[in-house]
PDB file of C-alpha atoms in Angstrom:
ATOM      1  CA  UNK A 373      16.915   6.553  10.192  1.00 53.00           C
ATOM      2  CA  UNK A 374      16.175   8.036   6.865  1.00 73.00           C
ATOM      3  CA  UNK A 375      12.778   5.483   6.004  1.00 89.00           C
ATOM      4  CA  UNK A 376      10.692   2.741   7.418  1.00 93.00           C
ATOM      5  CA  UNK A 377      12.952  -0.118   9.250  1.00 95.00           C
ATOM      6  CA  UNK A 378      11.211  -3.685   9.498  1.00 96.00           C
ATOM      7  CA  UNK A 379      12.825  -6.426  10.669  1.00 96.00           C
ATOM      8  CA  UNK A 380      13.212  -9.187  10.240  1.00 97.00           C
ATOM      9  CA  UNK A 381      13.127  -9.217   6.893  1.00 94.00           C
ATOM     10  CA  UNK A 382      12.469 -12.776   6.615  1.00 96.00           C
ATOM     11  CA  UNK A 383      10.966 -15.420   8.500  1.00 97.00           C
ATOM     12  CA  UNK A 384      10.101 -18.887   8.567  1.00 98.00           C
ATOM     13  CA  UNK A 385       8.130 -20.510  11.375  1.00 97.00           C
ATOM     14  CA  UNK A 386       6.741 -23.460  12.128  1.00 97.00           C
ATOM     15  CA  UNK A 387       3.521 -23.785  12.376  1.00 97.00           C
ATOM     16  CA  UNK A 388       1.777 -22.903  15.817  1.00 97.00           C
ATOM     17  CA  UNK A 389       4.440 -20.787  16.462  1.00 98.00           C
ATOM     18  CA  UNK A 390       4.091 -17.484  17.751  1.00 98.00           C
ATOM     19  CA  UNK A 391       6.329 -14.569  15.911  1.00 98.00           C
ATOM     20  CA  UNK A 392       7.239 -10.865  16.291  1.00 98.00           C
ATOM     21  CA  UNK A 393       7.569  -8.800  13.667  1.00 98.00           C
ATOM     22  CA  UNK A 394       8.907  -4.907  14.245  1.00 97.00           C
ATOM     23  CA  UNK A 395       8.538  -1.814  12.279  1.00 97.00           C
ATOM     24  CA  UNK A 396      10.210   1.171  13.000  1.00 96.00           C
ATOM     25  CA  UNK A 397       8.476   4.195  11.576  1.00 94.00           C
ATOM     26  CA  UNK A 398      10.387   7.528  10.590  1.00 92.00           C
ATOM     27  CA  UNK A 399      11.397   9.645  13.213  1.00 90.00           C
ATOM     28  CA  UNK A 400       8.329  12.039  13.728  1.00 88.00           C
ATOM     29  CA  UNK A 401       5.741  10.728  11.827  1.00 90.00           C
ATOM     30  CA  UNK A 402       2.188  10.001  14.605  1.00 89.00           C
ATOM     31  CA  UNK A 403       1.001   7.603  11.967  1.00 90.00           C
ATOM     32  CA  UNK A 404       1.763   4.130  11.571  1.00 93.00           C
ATOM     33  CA  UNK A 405       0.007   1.592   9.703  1.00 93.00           C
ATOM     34  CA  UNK A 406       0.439  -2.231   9.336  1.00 96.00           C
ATOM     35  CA  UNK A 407      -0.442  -4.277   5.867  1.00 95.00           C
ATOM     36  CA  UNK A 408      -0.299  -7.531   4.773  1.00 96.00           C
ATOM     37  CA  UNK A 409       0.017  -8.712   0.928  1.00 93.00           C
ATOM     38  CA  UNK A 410      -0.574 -12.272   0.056  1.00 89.00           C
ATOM     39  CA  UNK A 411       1.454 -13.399  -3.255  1.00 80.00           C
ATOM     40  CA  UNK A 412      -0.073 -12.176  -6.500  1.00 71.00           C
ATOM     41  CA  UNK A 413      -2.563  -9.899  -4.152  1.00 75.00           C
ATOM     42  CA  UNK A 414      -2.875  -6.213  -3.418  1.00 80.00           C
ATOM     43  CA  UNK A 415      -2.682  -5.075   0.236  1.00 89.00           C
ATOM     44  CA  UNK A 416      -4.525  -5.919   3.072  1.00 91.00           C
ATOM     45  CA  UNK A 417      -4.688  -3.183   5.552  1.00 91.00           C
ATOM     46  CA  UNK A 418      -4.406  -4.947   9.597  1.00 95.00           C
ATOM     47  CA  UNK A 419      -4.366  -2.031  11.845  1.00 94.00           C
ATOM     48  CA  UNK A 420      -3.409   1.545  12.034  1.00 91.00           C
ATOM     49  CA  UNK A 421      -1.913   3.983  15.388  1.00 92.00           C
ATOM     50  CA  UNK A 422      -2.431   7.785  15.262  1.00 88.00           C
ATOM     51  CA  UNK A 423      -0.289   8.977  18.085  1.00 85.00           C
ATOM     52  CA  UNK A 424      -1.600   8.669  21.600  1.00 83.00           C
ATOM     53  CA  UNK A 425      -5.327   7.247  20.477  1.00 86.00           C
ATOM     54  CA  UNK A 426      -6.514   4.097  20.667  1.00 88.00           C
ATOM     55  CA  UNK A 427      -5.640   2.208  17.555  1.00 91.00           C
ATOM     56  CA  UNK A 428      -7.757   0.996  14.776  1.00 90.00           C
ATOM     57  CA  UNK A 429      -7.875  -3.029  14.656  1.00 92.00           C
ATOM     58  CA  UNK A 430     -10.290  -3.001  12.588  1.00 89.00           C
ATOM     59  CA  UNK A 431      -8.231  -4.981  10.029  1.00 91.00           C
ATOM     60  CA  UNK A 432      -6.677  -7.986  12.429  1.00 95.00           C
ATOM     61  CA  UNK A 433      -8.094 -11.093  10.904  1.00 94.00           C
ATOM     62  CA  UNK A 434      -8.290 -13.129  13.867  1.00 95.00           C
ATOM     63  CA  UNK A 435      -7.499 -12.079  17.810  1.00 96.00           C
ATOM     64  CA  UNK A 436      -4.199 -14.382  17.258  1.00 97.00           C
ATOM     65  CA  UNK A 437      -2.886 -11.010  15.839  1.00 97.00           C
ATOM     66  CA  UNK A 438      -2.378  -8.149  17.540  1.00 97.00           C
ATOM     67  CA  UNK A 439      -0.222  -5.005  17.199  1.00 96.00           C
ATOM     68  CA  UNK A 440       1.265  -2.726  20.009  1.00 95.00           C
ATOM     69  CA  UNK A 441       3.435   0.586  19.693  1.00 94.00           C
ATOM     70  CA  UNK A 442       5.447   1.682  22.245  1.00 84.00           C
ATOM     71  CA  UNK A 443       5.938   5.522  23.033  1.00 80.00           C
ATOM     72  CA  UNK A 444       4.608   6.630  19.756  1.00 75.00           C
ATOM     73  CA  UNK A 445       7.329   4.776  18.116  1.00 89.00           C
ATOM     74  CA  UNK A 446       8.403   1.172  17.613  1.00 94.00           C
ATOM     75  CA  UNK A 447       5.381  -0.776  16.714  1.00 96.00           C
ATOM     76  CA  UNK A 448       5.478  -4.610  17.107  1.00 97.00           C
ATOM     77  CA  UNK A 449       3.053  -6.863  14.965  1.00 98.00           C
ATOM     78  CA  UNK A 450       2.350 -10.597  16.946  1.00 98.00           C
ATOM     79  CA  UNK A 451       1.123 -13.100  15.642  1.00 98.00           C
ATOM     80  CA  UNK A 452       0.173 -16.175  17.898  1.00 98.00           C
ATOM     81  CA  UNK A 453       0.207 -19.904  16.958  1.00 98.00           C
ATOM     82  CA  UNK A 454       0.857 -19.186  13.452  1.00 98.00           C
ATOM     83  CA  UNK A 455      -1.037 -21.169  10.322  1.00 97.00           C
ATOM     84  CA  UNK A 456      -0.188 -21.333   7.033  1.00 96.00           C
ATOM     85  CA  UNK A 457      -2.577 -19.030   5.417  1.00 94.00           C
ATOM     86  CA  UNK A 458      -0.502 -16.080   7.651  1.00 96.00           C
ATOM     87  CA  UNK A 459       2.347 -16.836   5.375  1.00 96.00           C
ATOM     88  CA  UNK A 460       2.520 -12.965   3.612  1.00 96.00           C
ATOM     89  CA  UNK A 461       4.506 -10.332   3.278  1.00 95.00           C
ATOM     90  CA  UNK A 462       3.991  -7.638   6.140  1.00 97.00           C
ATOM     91  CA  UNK A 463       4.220  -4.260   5.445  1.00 95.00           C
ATOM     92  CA  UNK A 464       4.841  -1.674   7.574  1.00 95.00           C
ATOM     93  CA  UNK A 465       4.145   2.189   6.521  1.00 92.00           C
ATOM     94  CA  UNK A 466       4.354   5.608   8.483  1.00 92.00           C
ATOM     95  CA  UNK A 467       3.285   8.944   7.406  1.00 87.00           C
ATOM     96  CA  UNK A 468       3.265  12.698   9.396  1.00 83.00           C
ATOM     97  CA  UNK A 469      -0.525  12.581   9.657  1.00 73.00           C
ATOM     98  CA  UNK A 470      -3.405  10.121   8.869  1.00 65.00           C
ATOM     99  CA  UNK A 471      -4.299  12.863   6.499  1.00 64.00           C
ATOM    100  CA  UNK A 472      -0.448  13.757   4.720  1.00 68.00           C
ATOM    101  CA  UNK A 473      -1.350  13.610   1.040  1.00 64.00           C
ATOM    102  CA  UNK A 474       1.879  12.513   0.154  1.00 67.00           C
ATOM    103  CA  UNK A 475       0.878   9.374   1.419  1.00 69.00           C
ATOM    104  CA  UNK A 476       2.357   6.725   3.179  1.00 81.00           C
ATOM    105  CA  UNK A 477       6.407   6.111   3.439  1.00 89.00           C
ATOM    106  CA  UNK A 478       6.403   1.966   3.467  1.00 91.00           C
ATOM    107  CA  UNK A 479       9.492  -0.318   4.604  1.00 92.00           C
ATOM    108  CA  UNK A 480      10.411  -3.292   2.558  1.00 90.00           C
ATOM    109  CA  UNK A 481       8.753  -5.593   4.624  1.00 93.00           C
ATOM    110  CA  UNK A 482       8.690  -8.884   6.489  1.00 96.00           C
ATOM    111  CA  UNK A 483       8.484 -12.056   4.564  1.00 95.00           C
ATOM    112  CA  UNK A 484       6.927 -14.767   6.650  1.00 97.00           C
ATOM    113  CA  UNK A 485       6.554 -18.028   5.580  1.00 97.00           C
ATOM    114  CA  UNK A 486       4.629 -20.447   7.738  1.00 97.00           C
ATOM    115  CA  UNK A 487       5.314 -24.246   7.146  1.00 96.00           C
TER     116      UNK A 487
ATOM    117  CA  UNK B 232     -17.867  -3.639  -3.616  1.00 68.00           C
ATOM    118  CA  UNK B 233     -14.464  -3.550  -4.347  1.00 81.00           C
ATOM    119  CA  UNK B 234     -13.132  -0.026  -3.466  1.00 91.00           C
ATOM    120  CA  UNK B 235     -10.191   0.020  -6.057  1.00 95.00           C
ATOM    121  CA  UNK B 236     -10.025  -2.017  -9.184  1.00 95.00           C
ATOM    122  CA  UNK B 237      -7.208  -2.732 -11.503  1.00 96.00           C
ATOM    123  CA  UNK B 238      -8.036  -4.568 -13.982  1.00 95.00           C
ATOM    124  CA  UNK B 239      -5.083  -5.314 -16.251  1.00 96.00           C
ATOM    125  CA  UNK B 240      -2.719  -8.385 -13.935  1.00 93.00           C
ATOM    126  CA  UNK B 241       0.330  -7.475 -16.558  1.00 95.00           C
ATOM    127  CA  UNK B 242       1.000  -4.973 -19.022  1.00 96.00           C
ATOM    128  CA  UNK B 243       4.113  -4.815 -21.567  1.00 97.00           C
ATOM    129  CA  UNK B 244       5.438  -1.489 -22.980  1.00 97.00           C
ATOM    130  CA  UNK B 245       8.298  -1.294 -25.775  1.00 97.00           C
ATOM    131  CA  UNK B 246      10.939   1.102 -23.696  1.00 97.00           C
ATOM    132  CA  UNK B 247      10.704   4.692 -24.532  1.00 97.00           C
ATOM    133  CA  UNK B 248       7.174   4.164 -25.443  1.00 98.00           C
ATOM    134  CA  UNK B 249       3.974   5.323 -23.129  1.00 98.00           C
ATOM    135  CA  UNK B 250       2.275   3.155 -20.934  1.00 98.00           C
ATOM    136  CA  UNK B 251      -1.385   3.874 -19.350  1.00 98.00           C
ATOM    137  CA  UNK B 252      -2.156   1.765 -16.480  1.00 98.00           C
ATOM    138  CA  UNK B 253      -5.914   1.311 -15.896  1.00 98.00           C
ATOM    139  CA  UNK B 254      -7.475   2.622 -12.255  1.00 98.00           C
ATOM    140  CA  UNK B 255     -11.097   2.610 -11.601  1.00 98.00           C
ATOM    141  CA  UNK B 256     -12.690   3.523  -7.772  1.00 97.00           C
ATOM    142  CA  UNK B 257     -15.854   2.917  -5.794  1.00 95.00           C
ATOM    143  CA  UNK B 258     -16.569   5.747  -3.237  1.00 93.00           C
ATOM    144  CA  UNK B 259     -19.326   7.838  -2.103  1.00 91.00           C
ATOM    145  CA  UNK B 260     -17.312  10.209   0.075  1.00 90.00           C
ATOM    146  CA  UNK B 261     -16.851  13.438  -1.509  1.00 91.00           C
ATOM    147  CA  UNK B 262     -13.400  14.365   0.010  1.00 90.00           C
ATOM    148  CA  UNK B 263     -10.800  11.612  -1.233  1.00 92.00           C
ATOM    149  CA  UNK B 264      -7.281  11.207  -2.437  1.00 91.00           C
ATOM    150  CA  UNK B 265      -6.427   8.798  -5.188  1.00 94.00           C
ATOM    151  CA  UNK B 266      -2.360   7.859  -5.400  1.00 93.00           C
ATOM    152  CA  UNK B 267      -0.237   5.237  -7.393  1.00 95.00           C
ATOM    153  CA  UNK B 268       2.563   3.388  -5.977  1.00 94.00           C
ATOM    154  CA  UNK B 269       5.487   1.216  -7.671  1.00 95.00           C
ATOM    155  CA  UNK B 270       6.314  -1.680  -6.179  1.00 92.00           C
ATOM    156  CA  UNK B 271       9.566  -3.154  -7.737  1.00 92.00           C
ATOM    157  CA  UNK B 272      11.249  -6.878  -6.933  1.00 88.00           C
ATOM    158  CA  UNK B 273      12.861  -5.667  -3.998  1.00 83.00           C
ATOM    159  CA  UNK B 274       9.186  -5.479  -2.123  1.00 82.00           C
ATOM    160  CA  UNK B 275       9.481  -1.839  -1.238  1.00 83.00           C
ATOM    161  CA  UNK B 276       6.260   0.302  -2.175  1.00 88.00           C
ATOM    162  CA  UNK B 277       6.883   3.693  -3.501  1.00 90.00           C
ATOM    163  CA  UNK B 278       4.983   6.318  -3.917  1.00 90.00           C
ATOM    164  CA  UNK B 279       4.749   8.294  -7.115  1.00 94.00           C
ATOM    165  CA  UNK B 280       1.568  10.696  -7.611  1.00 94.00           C
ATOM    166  CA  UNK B 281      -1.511  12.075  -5.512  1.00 93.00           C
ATOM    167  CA  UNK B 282      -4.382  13.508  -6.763  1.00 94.00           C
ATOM    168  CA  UNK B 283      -7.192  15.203  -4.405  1.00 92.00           C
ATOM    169  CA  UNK B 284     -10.886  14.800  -5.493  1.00 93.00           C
ATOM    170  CA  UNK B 285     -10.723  18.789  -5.631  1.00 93.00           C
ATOM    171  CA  UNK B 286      -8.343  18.910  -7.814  1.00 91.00           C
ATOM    172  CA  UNK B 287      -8.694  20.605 -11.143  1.00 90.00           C
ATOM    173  CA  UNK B 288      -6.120  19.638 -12.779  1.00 94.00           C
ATOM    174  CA  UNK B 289      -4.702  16.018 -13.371  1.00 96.00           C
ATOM    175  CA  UNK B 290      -1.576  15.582 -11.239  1.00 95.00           C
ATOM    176  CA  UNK B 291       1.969  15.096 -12.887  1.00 96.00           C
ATOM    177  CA  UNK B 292       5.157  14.134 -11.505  1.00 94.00           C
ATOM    178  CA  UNK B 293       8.033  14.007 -14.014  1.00 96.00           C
ATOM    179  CA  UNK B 294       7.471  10.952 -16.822  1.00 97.00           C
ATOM    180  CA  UNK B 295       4.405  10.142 -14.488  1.00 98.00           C
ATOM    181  CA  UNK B 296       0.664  11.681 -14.838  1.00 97.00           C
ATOM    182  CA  UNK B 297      -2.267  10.884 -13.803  1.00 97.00           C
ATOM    183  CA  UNK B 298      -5.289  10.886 -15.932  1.00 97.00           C
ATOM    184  CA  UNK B 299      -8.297  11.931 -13.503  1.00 97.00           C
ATOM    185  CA  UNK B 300     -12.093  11.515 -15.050  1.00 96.00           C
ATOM    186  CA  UNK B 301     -13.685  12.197 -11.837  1.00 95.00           C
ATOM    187  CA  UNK B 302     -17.403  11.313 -13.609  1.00 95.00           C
ATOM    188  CA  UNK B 303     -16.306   7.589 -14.939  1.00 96.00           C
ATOM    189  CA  UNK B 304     -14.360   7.263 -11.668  1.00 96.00           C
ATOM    190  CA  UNK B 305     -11.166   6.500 -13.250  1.00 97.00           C
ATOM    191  CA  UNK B 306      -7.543   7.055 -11.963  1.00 98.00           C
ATOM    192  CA  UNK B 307      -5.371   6.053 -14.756  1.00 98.00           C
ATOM    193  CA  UNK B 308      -2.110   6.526 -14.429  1.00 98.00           C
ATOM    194  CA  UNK B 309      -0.127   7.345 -17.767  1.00 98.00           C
ATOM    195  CA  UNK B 310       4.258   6.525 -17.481  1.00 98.00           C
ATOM    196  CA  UNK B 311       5.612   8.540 -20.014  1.00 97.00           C
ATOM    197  CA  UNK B 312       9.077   7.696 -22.430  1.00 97.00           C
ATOM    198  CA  UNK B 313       9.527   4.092 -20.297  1.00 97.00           C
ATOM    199  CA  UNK B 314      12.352   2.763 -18.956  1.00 97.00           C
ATOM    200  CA  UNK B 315      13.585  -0.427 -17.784  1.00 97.00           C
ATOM    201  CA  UNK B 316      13.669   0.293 -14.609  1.00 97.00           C
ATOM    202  CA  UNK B 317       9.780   0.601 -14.404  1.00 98.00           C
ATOM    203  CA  UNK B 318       9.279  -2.472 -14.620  1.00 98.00           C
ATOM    204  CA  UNK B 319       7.661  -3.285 -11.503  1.00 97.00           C
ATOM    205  CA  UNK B 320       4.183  -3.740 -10.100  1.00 95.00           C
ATOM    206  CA  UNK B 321       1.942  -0.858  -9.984  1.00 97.00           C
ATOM    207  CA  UNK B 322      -0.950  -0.089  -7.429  1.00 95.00           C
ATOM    208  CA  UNK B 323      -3.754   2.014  -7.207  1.00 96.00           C
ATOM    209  CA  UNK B 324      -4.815   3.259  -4.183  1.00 93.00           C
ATOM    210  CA  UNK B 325      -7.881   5.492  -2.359  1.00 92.00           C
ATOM    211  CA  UNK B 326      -8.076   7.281   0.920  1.00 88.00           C
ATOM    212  CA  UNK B 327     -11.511   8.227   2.150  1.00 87.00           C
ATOM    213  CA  UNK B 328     -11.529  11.785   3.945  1.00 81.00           C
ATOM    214  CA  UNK B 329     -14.289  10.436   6.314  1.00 80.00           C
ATOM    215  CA  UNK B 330     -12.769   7.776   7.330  1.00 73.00           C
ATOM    216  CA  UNK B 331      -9.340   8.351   7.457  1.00 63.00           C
ATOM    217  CA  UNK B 332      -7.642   5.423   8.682  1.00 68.00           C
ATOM    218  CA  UNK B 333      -6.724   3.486   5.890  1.00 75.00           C
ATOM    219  CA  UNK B 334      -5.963   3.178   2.145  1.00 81.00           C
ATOM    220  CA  UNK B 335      -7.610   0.797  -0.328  1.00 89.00           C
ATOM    221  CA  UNK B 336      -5.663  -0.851  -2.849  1.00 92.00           C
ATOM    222  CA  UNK B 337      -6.015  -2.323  -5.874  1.00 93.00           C
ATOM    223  CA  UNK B 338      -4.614  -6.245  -7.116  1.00 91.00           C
ATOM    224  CA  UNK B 339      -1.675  -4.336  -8.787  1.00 94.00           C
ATOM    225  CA  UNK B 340      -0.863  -3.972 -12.317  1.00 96.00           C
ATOM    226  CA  UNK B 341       2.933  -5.848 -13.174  1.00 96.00           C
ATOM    227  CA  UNK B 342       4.597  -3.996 -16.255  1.00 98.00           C
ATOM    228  CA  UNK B 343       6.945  -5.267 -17.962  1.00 98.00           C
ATOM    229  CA  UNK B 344       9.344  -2.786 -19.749  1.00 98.00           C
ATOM    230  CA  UNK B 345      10.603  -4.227 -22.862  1.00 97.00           C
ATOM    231  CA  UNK B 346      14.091  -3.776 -24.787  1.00 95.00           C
TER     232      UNK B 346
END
């Protein structure tokens, strides 16, 4: 596709739940980059893949999240046994290169909501 | 320290009028990019401007410009002849060289584009 595909792009869980939220990035781009925003805040950055090297999780709050991306491509974000304070908005953003000064081509997001 | 500050949480503008949001930066790397994004209801973040720590001259891109003052470490970000449709949030953001991996953002600024 033309941009950044999340889905979904809502969610409500209960919580203790465990949830799945994708991203797909645009077609070519090695970099992909997971954020989180909390209402009213700016953007949290979670973890970051450059093509075929080990990612950087140096962002995951907790080792209930982790983040996977298969064949360079599809990234999942999980989240296990989900609290309240996870409820954000999860932003997914892809770029050529780490270093494309353009910057960063974002999707729209996942809402979750954790009650 | 906080890498990125914003310090203005909402701005209004009379449309047609200019509009200077306020960006100010903590970094000791001499290599960095400095960017603005709009961020409207709809959640997606788009970017608007770059400007590279080498860069002589301030970066423009259409109604939008960005007023670099590399000394005072300020970013501002000036939105010429506003419309409606800025209205929006507004972040600042920072990308180290060094390290690479991730942007720093700032709270956001929300402007409000009045009639």
């Amino acid at each position: 596709g033309a941009g950044v595909s999340q889905s979904p792009s809502n969610k409500v869980t209960e919580k203790g739940k465990d949830v799945e939220l994708r991203c797909d990035p645009i077609s070519g781009h090695t970099a992909l980059y997971w954020y989180r925003q909390s209402l009213g805040q700016g953007l949290e950055f979670l973890i970051y893949f450059q093509g075929n090297s080990a990612p950087d999780k140096s962002g995951l709050p907790s080792d209930r999240f982790s983040a996977e991306r298969t064949g360079g491509s599809v990234s999942t974000l999980t989240i296990q046994r989900t609290q309240q304070e996870d409820s954000a908005v999860y932003l997914c953003a892809s770029s050529l290169t780490s270093g494309d000064p353009n910057g960063y081509t974002f999707g729209s997001g996942t809402r979750l909501t954790v009650v | 320290a906080q890498k990125i500050t914003q310090t203005q949480p909402g701005m209004f503008v009379q449309e047609k009028e200019a509009v200077t949001l306020d960006c100010t930066y903590d970094t000791s790397d001499p290599s960095y990019g400095l960017f603005w994004y709009k961020q409207p209801s709809s959640g997606e973040m788009i970017f608007l401007i770059y400007q590279g720590s080498y860069d002589q001259q301030n970066a423009t891109e259409g109604r939008y410009s960005l007023n670099f003052q590399k000394a005072r470490k300020s970013a501002n970000l000036v939105i010429s002849a506003s419309q409606l449709g800025d209205s929006a949030m507004y972040f600042c953001a920072m990308r180290e060289v060094n390290t690479g991996n991730q942007f720093y953002f700032g709270t956001g600024t929300s402007l409000t584009v009045i009639p």
